[in-house]
Coordinates of C-alpha atoms in Angstrom, one line a residue:
M383 CA -23.5 -22.9 -34.7
L384 CA -22.4 -20.8 -37.5
R385 CA -19.2 -22.5 -38.3
T386 CA -17.7 -25.3 -38.2
H387 CA -13.9 -25.6 -37.4
T388 CA -12.3 -22.7 -36.1
C389 CA -9.3 -21.0 -37.9
G390 CA -7.1 -23.2 -37.0
D391 CA -8.9 -26.7 -36.7
L392 CA -8.4 -27.7 -40.9
R393 CA -5.4 -29.9 -41.8
S394 CA -5.1 -32.2 -44.6
E395 CA -7.4 -35.3 -42.8
H396 CA -9.6 -33.2 -43.7
I397 CA -8.8 -32.4 -47.9
D398 CA -12.3 -32.7 -49.6
Q399 CA -13.9 -31.5 -46.9
K400 CA -16.9 -28.8 -46.8
V401 CA -16.6 -27.0 -44.2
T402 CA -17.5 -23.5 -43.0
L403 CA -14.9 -20.9 -41.2
C404 CA -16.2 -17.6 -39.7
G405 CA -13.7 -14.5 -38.3
W406 CA -12.1 -12.1 -40.0
V407 CA -9.8 -11.1 -42.6
Q408 CA -5.9 -9.7 -42.5
K409 CA -5.4 -9.8 -45.1
T410 CA -6.2 -10.1 -49.0
R411 CA -3.3 -10.5 -51.9
D412 CA -5.0 -10.6 -55.6
K413 CA -3.3 -11.7 -58.8
G414 CA -5.8 -11.4 -61.0
G415 CA -6.5 -14.2 -61.7
L416 CA -6.4 -15.5 -58.5
I417 CA -7.1 -14.2 -54.8
W418 CA -6.5 -15.1 -51.7
V419 CA -7.4 -14.7 -48.3
D420 CA -6.2 -14.7 -44.9
L421 CA -9.0 -15.5 -41.9
R422 CA -7.6 -15.3 -39.0
D423 CA -9.1 -15.8 -35.5
R424 CA -8.3 -17.3 -32.2
Y425 CA -7.6 -19.9 -32.8
G426 CA -5.4 -19.1 -35.3
I427 CA -5.4 -18.1 -39.2
T428 CA -6.5 -20.8 -42.7
Q429 CA -5.6 -19.7 -46.4
L430 CA -9.0 -18.7 -47.8
I431 CA -8.1 -18.8 -52.6
A432 CA -10.7 -17.8 -55.7
E433 CA -9.7 -18.2 -58.9
E434 CA -11.3 -16.5 -61.8
G435 CA -13.7 -20.0 -64.3
V436 CA -13.1 -21.7 -60.8
T437 CA -15.0 -19.3 -58.6
A438 CA -18.6 -18.4 -59.1
E439 CA -18.3 -14.4 -60.2
P440 CA -20.8 -12.9 -57.9
I441 CA -18.4 -14.6 -55.5
V442 CA -14.9 -13.2 -57.1
K443 CA -16.8 -10.4 -56.7
K444 CA -17.4 -9.6 -53.1
V445 CA -13.8 -11.7 -52.4
R446 CA -12.4 -8.4 -54.3
E447 CA -14.7 -5.9 -51.8
L448 CA -13.0 -7.4 -48.5
G449 CA -10.8 -5.2 -46.4
R450 CA -8.9 -5.6 -43.9
E451 CA -10.5 -6.8 -40.2
F452 CA -14.0 -6.9 -42.5
V453 CA -15.5 -9.7 -39.8
V454 CA -16.7 -12.3 -42.4
K455 CA -19.3 -16.0 -43.2
V456 CA -16.6 -18.4 -45.6
S457 CA -17.9 -21.7 -46.3
G458 CA -16.4 -24.1 -49.7
T459 CA -14.5 -27.1 -49.5
V460 CA -10.9 -27.7 -47.7
K461 CA -8.2 -28.3 -50.8
E462 CA -4.1 -29.9 -50.1
R463 CA -1.7 -27.0 -50.5
E464 CA 0.3 -26.0 -53.8
A465 CA 2.6 -24.0 -51.7
K466 CA 3.0 -25.5 -48.7
N467 CA 3.6 -23.0 -45.4
D468 CA 5.7 -23.9 -42.4
K469 CA 5.5 -21.7 -40.7
I470 CA 1.2 -22.5 -39.7
P471 CA -0.4 -25.2 -38.4
T472 CA -2.7 -24.6 -40.8
G473 CA -0.2 -24.5 -44.0
D474 CA -0.4 -27.5 -45.3
I475 CA -4.9 -26.3 -46.7
E476 CA -6.7 -24.2 -48.1
L477 CA -10.3 -23.6 -48.6
W478 CA -11.8 -23.3 -51.5
I479 CA -14.4 -19.9 -51.4
E480 CA -17.9 -21.7 -52.5
E481 CA -19.9 -19.5 -50.7
I482 CA -18.8 -15.9 -47.9
E483 CA -21.6 -13.8 -46.0
I484 CA -19.8 -9.7 -45.6
L485 CA -21.7 -10.5 -41.8
N486 CA -19.8 -6.8 -40.6
P487 CA -17.6 -4.3 -42.9
A488 CA -14.7 -2.1 -41.0
K489 CA -13.1 0.4 -41.3
L490 CA -9.0 0.3 -41.3
P491 CA -7.6 0.1 -38.1
P492 CA -5.2 2.6 -38.0
F493 CA -2.9 0.1 -36.7
L494 CA -1.6 -3.1 -38.6
I495 CA -3.4 -6.0 -35.9
E496 CA 0.1 -8.7 -37.0
D497 CA 2.4 -9.5 -34.1
E498 CA 4.5 -6.4 -35.0
T499 CA 2.5 -3.7 -35.0
D500 CA 3.1 0.0 -36.1
G501 CA 1.8 1.0 -33.7
G502 CA 3.1 2.3 -30.8
D503 CA 1.9 2.2 -26.9
E504 CA -0.4 5.3 -27.5
L505 CA -2.4 3.6 -30.3
R506 CA -2.3 0.3 -29.0
M507 CA -4.5 1.3 -25.5
K508 CA -7.0 3.1 -26.9
Y509 CA -8.0 1.0 -29.5
R510 CA -7.2 -2.0 -27.2
Y511 CA -9.6 -4.8 -28.4
L512 CA -7.5 -4.1 -32.0
D513 CA -4.5 -4.5 -30.1
L514 CA -6.1 -8.1 -28.3
R515 CA -6.7 -9.5 -31.6
R516 CA -2.9 -9.6 -31.7
N517 CA -1.2 -12.8 -31.3
T518 CA 1.4 -11.7 -29.0
V519 CA -1.5 -10.1 -27.3
R520 CA -4.3 -12.7 -27.0
E521 CA -0.5 -15.3 -25.6
K522 CA -0.1 -13.3 -22.9
L523 CA -4.1 -13.5 -21.6
R524 CA -4.1 -17.1 -22.8
L525 CA -0.5 -17.3 -19.7
R526 CA -2.9 -15.2 -17.3
H527 CA -6.0 -18.2 -17.8
K528 CA -3.3 -20.8 -17.7
V529 CA -1.5 -19.6 -14.3
A530 CA -4.8 -18.8 -12.8
S531 CA -6.7 -22.0 -13.7
A532 CA -3.5 -24.4 -12.9
T533 CA -3.4 -21.3 -9.1
R534 CA -6.9 -22.7 -8.4
N535 CA -6.1 -26.4 -9.4
F536 CA -3.6 -26.5 -7.1
L537 CA -5.7 -25.3 -4.3
D538 CA -8.2 -27.4 -5.0
T539 CA -6.1 -30.5 -4.3
Q540 CA -4.9 -28.3 -0.7
D541 CA -8.6 -28.5 0.2
F542 CA -8.9 -24.3 -0.7
I543 CA -12.2 -23.2 -0.6
E544 CA -12.4 -19.3 -2.2
V545 CA -14.4 -17.0 -0.5
E546 CA -14.8 -13.7 -2.0
T547 CA -14.8 -10.8 0.4
P548 CA -16.1 -7.2 -0.3
V549 CA -14.6 -4.7 -2.4
L550 CA -16.5 -1.4 -0.7
I551 CA -14.9 -1.3 2.5
K552 CA -13.6 0.8 5.6
S553 CA -10.2 3.0 4.6
T554 CA -8.1 2.3 6.8
P555 CA -4.3 4.9 7.9
E556 CA -1.9 1.8 7.4
G557 CA -0.1 1.4 3.4
A558 CA -1.0 3.3 0.5
R559 CA -3.2 5.7 0.0
D560 CA -7.6 4.4 -1.0
F561 CA -9.4 5.0 -3.6
V562 CA -12.3 6.4 -2.3
V563 CA -16.3 5.5 -3.0
P564 CA -18.8 7.9 -1.6
S565 CA -22.1 6.6 -0.2
R566 CA -25.5 8.8 -1.1
M567 CA -26.8 6.9 1.2
N568 CA -25.2 7.9 4.1
P569 CA -23.4 11.5 3.3
G570 CA -20.0 12.6 4.0
E571 CA -19.0 8.5 3.8
F572 CA -16.8 7.2 2.4
Y573 CA -16.2 4.0 1.7
A574 CA -12.6 2.7 -0.3
L575 CA -11.9 -0.2 -2.3
P576 CA -8.9 -2.7 -0.5
Q577 CA -5.7 -2.5 -0.2
S578 CA -6.5 -6.2 0.3
P579 CA -8.7 -8.9 2.0
Q580 CA -5.9 -9.1 4.6
T581 CA -9.0 -8.4 7.2
F582 CA -12.1 -10.1 5.9
K583 CA -9.8 -13.7 5.0
Q584 CA -8.4 -13.4 9.2
L585 CA -12.1 -13.3 10.0
L586 CA -12.6 -16.1 7.5
M587 CA -10.2 -17.9 10.0
V588 CA -12.0 -17.0 12.8
S589 CA -14.8 -17.9 11.3
G590 CA -13.1 -21.4 11.2
F591 CA -12.4 -21.6 6.8
D592 CA -9.4 -22.7 8.4
R593 CA -7.8 -22.5 3.9
Y594 CA -9.4 -20.4 2.2
Y595 CA -8.1 -18.5 -1.1
Q596 CA -8.6 -16.1 -3.5
I597 CA -7.8 -14.8 -6.9
V598 CA -8.9 -11.1 -6.3
K599 CA -8.4 -7.3 -7.7
C600 CA -7.0 -4.9 -6.0
F601 CA -6.5 -1.2 -5.5
R602 CA -4.0 0.7 -4.9
D603 CA -3.4 5.6 -5.2
E604 CA -0.3 4.8 -6.2
D605 CA 2.4 6.7 -8.8
L606 CA 2.3 3.8 -11.2
R607 CA 5.3 2.0 -13.1
A608 CA 6.4 -1.5 -15.9
D609 CA 5.8 -3.1 -12.5
R610 CA 2.5 -1.7 -10.3
Q611 CA -1.0 -0.2 -11.6
P612 CA -4.1 1.2 -9.6
E613 CA -6.0 -1.8 -10.2
F614 CA -4.0 -5.0 -9.4
T615 CA -4.9 -9.2 -8.7
Q616 CA -4.2 -11.4 -6.4
I617 CA -3.6 -14.8 -5.4
D618 CA -4.6 -14.1 -1.6
C619 CA -4.1 -16.5 0.9
E620 CA -4.9 -17.9 4.3
M621 CA -4.3 -20.9 6.4
S622 CA -4.5 -22.5 10.5
F623 CA -3.6 -24.2 12.7
V624 CA 0.1 -23.6 11.1
E625 CA 3.6 -22.4 11.9
Q626 CA 5.8 -20.4 9.3
E627 CA 7.3 -23.6 8.1
D628 CA 3.9 -24.5 6.9
I629 CA 3.1 -22.2 4.4
L630 CA 7.0 -22.3 3.4
N631 CA 6.3 -25.8 2.0
T632 CA 2.7 -25.0 1.4
F633 CA 3.5 -22.2 -1.4
E634 CA 6.3 -23.1 -2.6
G635 CA 4.1 -26.4 -3.6
L636 CA 2.0 -24.3 -6.1
I637 CA 4.6 -22.2 -7.2
R638 CA 6.6 -25.1 -8.2
H639 CA 3.2 -26.6 -9.7
L640 CA 3.0 -22.7 -11.5
F641 CA 6.7 -23.7 -13.0
K642 CA 5.2 -27.9 -14.2
T643 CA 2.1 -26.8 -15.4
V644 CA 3.0 -24.3 -17.2
K645 CA 6.6 -22.9 -18.3
G646 CA 7.6 -27.3 -18.3
I647 CA 10.3 -26.3 -15.7
D648 CA 11.2 -28.7 -12.6
L649 CA 12.6 -26.1 -10.2
D650 CA 15.6 -26.9 -8.2
T651 CA 15.8 -26.0 -4.2
V652 CA 14.0 -22.9 -3.4
P653 CA 16.8 -21.3 -0.6
R654 CA 16.5 -19.3 1.9
M655 CA 17.9 -16.2 2.9
S656 CA 17.3 -13.5 6.2
Y657 CA 16.5 -10.0 5.8
A658 CA 19.8 -8.7 6.7
D659 CA 22.3 -11.2 5.2
A660 CA 19.8 -10.1 2.0
M661 CA 21.0 -6.1 2.4
K662 CA 24.5 -7.2 3.6
L663 CA 25.4 -9.8 0.7
Y664 CA 22.9 -7.3 -1.3
G665 CA 21.5 -4.4 -0.8
S666 CA 18.2 -5.4 -1.6
D667 CA 15.5 -6.8 -0.3
K668 CA 14.7 -8.8 -3.6
P669 CA 18.0 -10.0 -4.5
D670 CA 18.6 -11.4 -7.3
I671 CA 20.0 -14.5 -7.3
R672 CA 20.8 -15.8 -11.0
F673 CA 23.9 -14.7 -10.8
G674 CA 26.7 -14.2 -8.1
M675 CA 28.0 -10.9 -7.6
Q676 CA 27.8 -10.8 -3.3
F677 CA 29.4 -7.9 -1.6
V678 CA 32.5 -7.8 -0.3
E679 CA 33.3 -5.1 3.2
L680 CA 35.7 -4.1 2.4
N681 CA 36.1 -1.2 5.8
E682 CA 39.5 -2.7 7.2
L683 CA 41.2 -3.3 4.5
T684 CA 40.9 -0.1 2.9
Q685 CA 40.3 3.1 6.0
N686 CA 42.8 4.3 7.6
K687 CA 45.3 5.1 4.8
G688 CA 44.9 8.8 3.7
F689 CA 42.4 8.1 1.1
G690 CA 39.7 10.7 3.0
I691 CA 36.6 9.8 1.1
F692 CA 36.7 5.8 3.0
D693 CA 37.7 7.0 5.6
A694 CA 35.5 9.4 6.3
A695 CA 32.9 6.1 4.9
E696 CA 30.0 4.2 7.8
L697 CA 30.4 1.2 4.6
V698 CA 32.9 0.9 2.6
V699 CA 31.3 -2.1 -0.1
G700 CA 32.5 -3.6 -3.5
I701 CA 32.0 -6.7 -6.0
N702 CA 33.8 -8.3 -7.6
A703 CA 33.1 -8.2 -11.7
T704 CA 34.5 -11.2 -12.7
G705 CA 36.6 -11.6 -16.4
C706 CA 36.1 -7.3 -16.8
A707 CA 39.7 -6.9 -16.4
S708 CA 40.2 -6.2 -20.8
Y709 CA 38.1 -3.2 -19.3
S710 CA 39.6 0.2 -20.8
R711 CA 39.9 3.5 -18.9
K712 CA 36.9 4.9 -20.8
D713 CA 34.7 2.0 -20.6
I714 CA 35.2 2.4 -16.7
D715 CA 35.1 5.4 -17.2
K716 CA 31.3 5.4 -18.7
L717 CA 30.6 3.2 -16.4
T718 CA 31.8 5.8 -13.1
D719 CA 28.9 8.1 -15.2
W720 CA 26.4 5.4 -14.9
V721 CA 26.7 5.3 -10.9
K722 CA 26.7 9.4 -10.8
R723 CA 23.4 9.5 -12.5
P724 CA 20.9 10.0 -9.6
Q725 CA 18.4 7.2 -10.5
V726 CA 21.1 6.2 -8.5
G727 CA 23.2 8.8 -6.4
A728 CA 27.1 7.6 -6.1
K729 CA 30.0 10.6 -5.7
G730 CA 32.3 8.0 -7.6
M731 CA 33.6 5.0 -7.8
V732 CA 36.9 3.4 -7.5
Y733 CA 37.9 0.2 -9.1
I734 CA 41.2 -2.4 -9.0
K735 CA 42.0 -3.9 -12.0
Y736 CA 43.2 -7.6 -11.3
N737 CA 45.8 -8.0 -14.6
E738 CA 46.5 -10.8 -16.1
D739 CA 50.3 -10.8 -15.4
G740 CA 49.2 -10.8 -12.7
S741 CA 49.7 -7.4 -11.5
L742 CA 47.3 -4.2 -10.2
K743 CA 46.5 -1.3 -10.9
S744 CA 43.4 0.3 -9.2
S745 CA 42.3 4.8 -9.5
V746 CA 43.3 5.3 -6.3
D747 CA 47.4 3.7 -6.6
K748 CA 48.9 6.5 -4.7
F749 CA 46.6 5.3 -1.5
Y750 CA 47.1 2.0 -1.5
S751 CA 50.5 -0.3 -1.7
D752 CA 50.6 -3.4 -3.6
E753 CA 50.9 -5.9 -0.5
D754 CA 47.0 -3.7 0.7
K755 CA 45.4 -4.3 -3.0
K756 CA 46.3 -7.8 -3.3
A757 CA 45.0 -7.8 0.5
I758 CA 41.3 -6.3 -1.2
A759 CA 41.8 -8.4 -4.1
E760 CA 42.6 -11.4 -1.8
K761 CA 39.0 -10.5 0.2
F762 CA 37.2 -10.4 -2.5
D763 CA 38.6 -14.4 -3.8
A764 CA 39.4 -11.6 -7.0
K765 CA 41.6 -13.9 -10.2
P766 CA 43.5 -12.5 -12.6
G767 CA 41.5 -11.2 -14.7
D768 CA 38.9 -9.2 -12.7
L769 CA 37.4 -5.8 -11.9
M770 CA 36.5 -5.4 -8.6
L771 CA 33.8 -1.6 -8.2
I772 CA 34.3 0.2 -5.1
L773 CA 31.4 2.2 -3.6
S774 CA 32.0 3.9 -0.4
G775 CA 29.5 5.9 2.0
D776 CA 25.9 5.7 4.6
I777 CA 25.4 1.7 5.4
N778 CA 21.8 1.6 3.6
T779 CA 22.9 4.3 0.8
V780 CA 26.2 3.3 -0.4
R781 CA 24.4 -0.7 -0.5
K782 CA 21.1 0.7 -2.4
Q783 CA 23.9 2.3 -4.6
L784 CA 25.4 -1.2 -5.3
N785 CA 23.0 -3.1 -5.4
E786 CA 21.8 -0.8 -8.8
L787 CA 25.6 -1.4 -10.3
R788 CA 25.9 -5.0 -9.5
L789 CA 22.0 -5.4 -11.2
E790 CA 23.5 -3.5 -14.8
M791 CA 26.6 -5.3 -14.2
G792 CA 24.1 -8.7 -14.7
N793 CA 23.0 -7.0 -17.4
R794 CA 26.0 -5.6 -19.0
L795 CA 27.4 -9.1 -19.1
G796 CA 24.8 -11.5 -19.9
L797 CA 23.6 -12.9 -16.8
R798 CA 19.6 -12.0 -16.4
N799 CA 18.6 -14.1 -19.0
P800 CA 14.1 -13.9 -17.7
D801 CA 14.7 -17.9 -18.9
D802 CA 16.3 -18.5 -16.6
Y803 CA 14.4 -19.0 -13.0
K804 CA 16.0 -18.6 -9.7
V805 CA 13.2 -18.4 -6.9
L806 CA 14.6 -17.0 -3.1
W807 CA 13.0 -17.3 0.4
V808 CA 13.4 -13.6 2.3
L809 CA 12.5 -14.2 6.4
D810 CA 13.4 -12.2 9.4
F811 CA 12.0 -9.0 8.2
P812 CA 12.4 -5.5 11.1
L813 CA 8.5 -6.0 12.0
L814 CA 8.6 -1.9 12.0
E815 CA 10.8 0.9 10.1
F816 CA 10.9 4.7 11.2
D817 CA 10.0 7.0 9.5
E818 CA 12.2 11.0 9.9
E819 CA 9.0 12.0 8.5
S820 CA 6.2 11.2 10.6
N821 CA 8.1 11.1 13.5
R822 CA 6.9 7.2 14.8
W823 CA 6.5 3.3 13.5
H824 CA 5.7 2.1 11.1
A825 CA 4.7 -2.0 10.0
M826 CA 6.8 -2.3 7.3
H827 CA 4.0 -5.2 5.9
H828 CA 1.6 -4.4 8.3
P829 CA 0.0 -4.2 12.1
F830 CA -1.6 -7.6 12.2
T831 CA 2.0 -8.9 12.1
S832 CA 3.0 -11.3 14.2
P833 CA 7.0 -10.4 15.7
K834 CA 9.1 -13.2 16.1
P835 CA 8.3 -15.7 19.9
E836 CA 12.0 -15.3 20.7
D837 CA 11.4 -11.1 20.0
L838 CA 8.5 -10.5 22.1
D839 CA 10.3 -9.2 25.2
K840 CA 12.6 -6.2 23.2
I841 CA 9.0 -4.3 21.6
E842 CA 9.2 -1.8 25.0
S843 CA 13.0 -1.5 25.0
A844 CA 14.4 -1.9 22.2
P845 CA 11.9 -1.4 18.7
R846 CA 14.3 -1.7 16.0
E847 CA 15.8 -5.1 16.6
V848 CA 12.5 -7.1 16.8
R849 CA 12.1 -9.3 13.4
A850 CA 8.9 -10.2 11.7
N851 CA 7.5 -13.3 11.2
A852 CA 7.1 -12.4 8.3
Y853 CA 8.1 -13.9 4.4
D854 CA 8.9 -13.1 0.5
M855 CA 9.0 -15.3 -2.0
V856 CA 11.8 -13.7 -4.0
I857 CA 11.4 -14.6 -7.9
N858 CA 14.6 -12.8 -9.6
G859 CA 14.7 -10.1 -8.1
T860 CA 10.8 -9.5 -8.3
E861 CA 9.3 -10.3 -4.9
V862 CA 6.3 -12.1 -6.7
G863 CA 4.9 -12.4 -3.1
G864 CA 4.6 -11.8 0.6
G865 CA 2.7 -12.4 4.2
S866 CA 3.1 -13.1 6.9
V867 CA 2.4 -15.6 10.8
R868 CA -0.1 -13.1 12.3
I869 CA -2.0 -12.0 15.7
F870 CA -4.2 -13.7 16.7
E871 CA -4.3 -12.8 20.0
K872 CA -6.2 -9.3 20.9
P873 CA -3.8 -7.7 24.1
L874 CA -0.5 -8.6 21.5
Q875 CA -2.3 -6.1 18.6
Q876 CA -3.6 -4.2 21.0
Q877 CA -0.1 -3.4 22.5
M878 CA 1.1 -3.6 18.0
F879 CA -2.1 -0.4 17.8
K880 CA 0.4 1.5 20.6
L881 CA 3.4 1.0 18.6
L882 CA 2.3 2.4 16.2
G883 CA 1.1 5.1 17.3
F884 CA -2.7 3.9 17.2
T885 CA -4.6 5.8 20.5
P886 CA -6.8 3.6 22.1
E887 CA -9.4 5.8 20.4
E888 CA -8.3 5.2 17.0
A889 CA -7.5 1.4 18.0
E890 CA -10.7 0.1 18.1
A891 CA -12.2 2.7 15.6
Q892 CA -10.3 1.5 12.7
F893 CA -9.6 -2.5 14.0
G894 CA -12.8 -2.1 16.4
F895 CA -14.6 -5.6 15.0
L896 CA -11.1 -8.1 14.5
M897 CA -10.2 -6.6 17.7
S898 CA -13.5 -8.2 19.2
A899 CA -13.5 -11.1 16.4
F900 CA -9.9 -12.4 18.5
E901 CA -12.5 -12.8 21.6
Y902 CA -14.3 -14.8 20.3
G903 CA -11.9 -18.1 19.7
A904 CA -9.9 -17.1 17.1
P905 CA -6.8 -19.8 16.0
P906 CA -3.7 -19.5 15.0
H907 CA -3.0 -18.6 11.4
A908 CA -0.6 -17.1 8.4
G909 CA -0.9 -15.8 4.6
I910 CA 0.3 -14.9 1.9
A911 CA -0.1 -13.1 -1.6
F912 CA 1.0 -13.4 -4.1
G913 CA 1.5 -10.4 -7.1
F914 CA -0.2 -12.4 -10.3
D915 CA -0.2 -9.7 -12.8
R916 CA 3.9 -10.3 -11.8
L917 CA 4.3 -13.6 -11.7
C918 CA 1.8 -13.8 -15.8
S919 CA 5.2 -11.3 -17.1
L920 CA 7.5 -13.3 -15.3
F921 CA 6.3 -16.8 -16.9
G922 CA 6.1 -14.5 -19.6
G923 CA 9.4 -12.8 -19.7
S924 CA 8.4 -9.4 -19.2
D925 CA 8.9 -6.6 -17.4
S926 CA 6.1 -5.1 -17.8
I927 CA 2.8 -6.5 -15.9
R928 CA -0.2 -3.7 -19.2
D929 CA 0.0 -6.4 -22.2
Y930 CA -1.2 -9.8 -19.4
I931 CA -4.1 -7.5 -17.9
A932 CA -7.2 -7.0 -21.0
F933 CA -7.9 -3.6 -20.6
P934 CA -4.7 -1.7 -18.2
K935 CA -4.6 1.9 -17.5
N936 CA -1.3 4.2 -18.2
N937 CA 1.5 5.8 -16.4
S938 CA -1.0 8.2 -15.6
G939 CA -3.8 5.8 -14.5
R940 CA -5.5 6.8 -17.5
D941 CA -8.4 4.2 -19.7
V942 CA -7.2 6.2 -23.1
M943 CA -10.4 4.3 -24.6
I944 CA -12.9 4.4 -22.6
D945 CA -11.2 8.0 -21.6
S946 CA -10.8 7.1 -17.9
P947 CA -10.9 8.6 -15.1
A948 CA -13.5 11.1 -16.2
S949 CA -16.0 14.9 -14.2
I950 CA -19.4 13.4 -14.0
D951 CA -21.9 15.9 -13.7
D952 CA -23.4 18.5 -11.3
E953 CA -26.2 16.0 -10.2
Q954 CA -24.2 13.8 -9.7
L955 CA -21.9 16.0 -7.2
K956 CA -24.7 16.8 -5.7
E957 CA -27.0 12.8 -4.9
L958 CA -23.3 12.4 -3.6
G959 CA -23.1 16.0 -1.5
I960 CA -19.8 16.9 -2.8
D961 CA -19.4 20.6 -3.9
L962 CA -16.2 21.1 -5.9
K963 CA -16.9 24.8 -6.4

C-alpha cells in the first residue's frame, strides 16, 4: 500500500506519529511563510502544512507547485492544530510535510470539486468522473451501496437465493418499448434487453427455487424524466407456495429492515387501501398519505341548482385546505390560473371560504344559498378558517386534476416533509384496461397476473370488473414496488392471452416456453419488484434518481460523457445485415 492511513483516519491519538497519505489536492493556501494544503480522498480531508525555514526548501518548492486535483503522496508527522476545525473529523490535527511526491499532475477542472459547485448539470455529467469526487454525490452512492447491502442481508436471512438471469432475451409485445440488439450469427433476428426478468423468475419457481431474488439491471425505451432512466435497477423477487398475504408480510419486513438499517427509522403500521378507494379519495393509485385533504364528492349537494357547469358534470369533487380562508382573492386567482395550466388542464375552480366569523363566501354565491353552502361545508367537515376548493368534469379527468391540486396545496402548506415517511399498500387493481386506440384490452400490470379468485367467473362476461391479485407499495406518493400473484396453470394463461387479443399462434410463438413449463408441475407463486433507484432517492430525500446512479443518462437518453448512443461503422452494419440507406 502506498499509504499508511486515509485522509479521514487521523485523530488526536495519532499525534507525533509518522504517517503517509495519498489523495487529491482540494485547495492550497499560501500565506508567504506558511503553506496549507487540503488533501482529499473518499474518506475525508486532512490539512497538510509546510513552513519556510522549518520544512526543507525543496519540499516547500514542490508544495508551491501543487494545483487543484493533483494526485500526491505525502509523508510526515502528525501534529496538533493550533486553530482546530470542528467541521471535519480530522480537524484537531494537521500533517507536517517531510516528503512529497507528485504522482500525477492535473489540469484545472472545469468546475469546483466541492459540495457547492459552480458546474451546471450538463457540464457535470460530461465530466461525471470529476463530479463523483464531490462529497454530496459520493454520499448518494454510498447510500445506494448501503441499501443494496441491507437488502441482500435481509433476503439472505429469509432463505432467498440470488440468481442471475439473461440480459439478451426475446422481445415481447406487452409493456414499454424494448431496446433491441441485432444478432450477427442469426442475420435478421434480434435480441431484446429485459424490461424485467419476469418470465425467467417464474421459470425458476417451476425449477423449484422457491425463493429467488436479484438486484438486476432492466431496460425500457421510454421518454425520460427525473425518476426514470433508460436503464434502471430493480430488487426483483419471487416466492412459491404463497398467497398475497405472505408477499405483503415478507416485503413489508424488507422495507422495515431498510428503513431501520439505512435511516434509523421504525416504521408505523403500514395501512392498506384498495385501488378503488385510492382513486375515489385521492385521484391517484399512488396517494401521498403524509397529509389528509381527502376528496369529497358533492354531486347531490351542488347539482340542479342552476349552475350549469356543475349540472353538466359527471363528478363534482373538492378538497378542504385547512386554515386557508385567509387567502386573498389574488391568491385564489393565482391558484385558479395554476389549475388551468396545460399540465393540469382544469377549465376553472370554485371556492368556498369559511370565514372566522362563521360566514360562508363563495365564487358562486348567486347559485347557492347560505343553507346550501353550509351543507357543503358540513360534508367537508370544514371549520371556520378553512378554504374549500372544488373542480368538476368527467370522473377520471377531474380526479387527476384534483390530485394535482391536492399535491400542490400540500407543497404550499409544507405538508410534504421529505423526512416524514408514510408507506402504503395499494391492492385490488383492475386486471385489465381498455385501450380505445388499439380497440383491445391490455393487462394493467402484465399478462401473467392472476385474477382475484372470486372474480374468475367475470373474465368473459364482465372483464372490466375483474380485479387483479396485484399490489403496489407506495412511499410518500411514489410507487416504489409492485407485483402480483401469478397465473400458474396453462388453461388460465391461455384464456388471459385470448382476452388480450393474442391468437393461439401468437401466444405460442411469444410465450410457448412458459406455458409448456406450466405443464410440468408449476407451483402457485407470486412476486414483487422494487425500483431500487427510486428507493435510494427516497431515502436520500431527492426527487431525481440521477445522482444515485454512478453514470446516468440525461433527459434525452444520452451519456454525454462517452457520447453515447453513437453511430457505428459500415463494416459493423454489414456484419449485422443492417442497411441504413
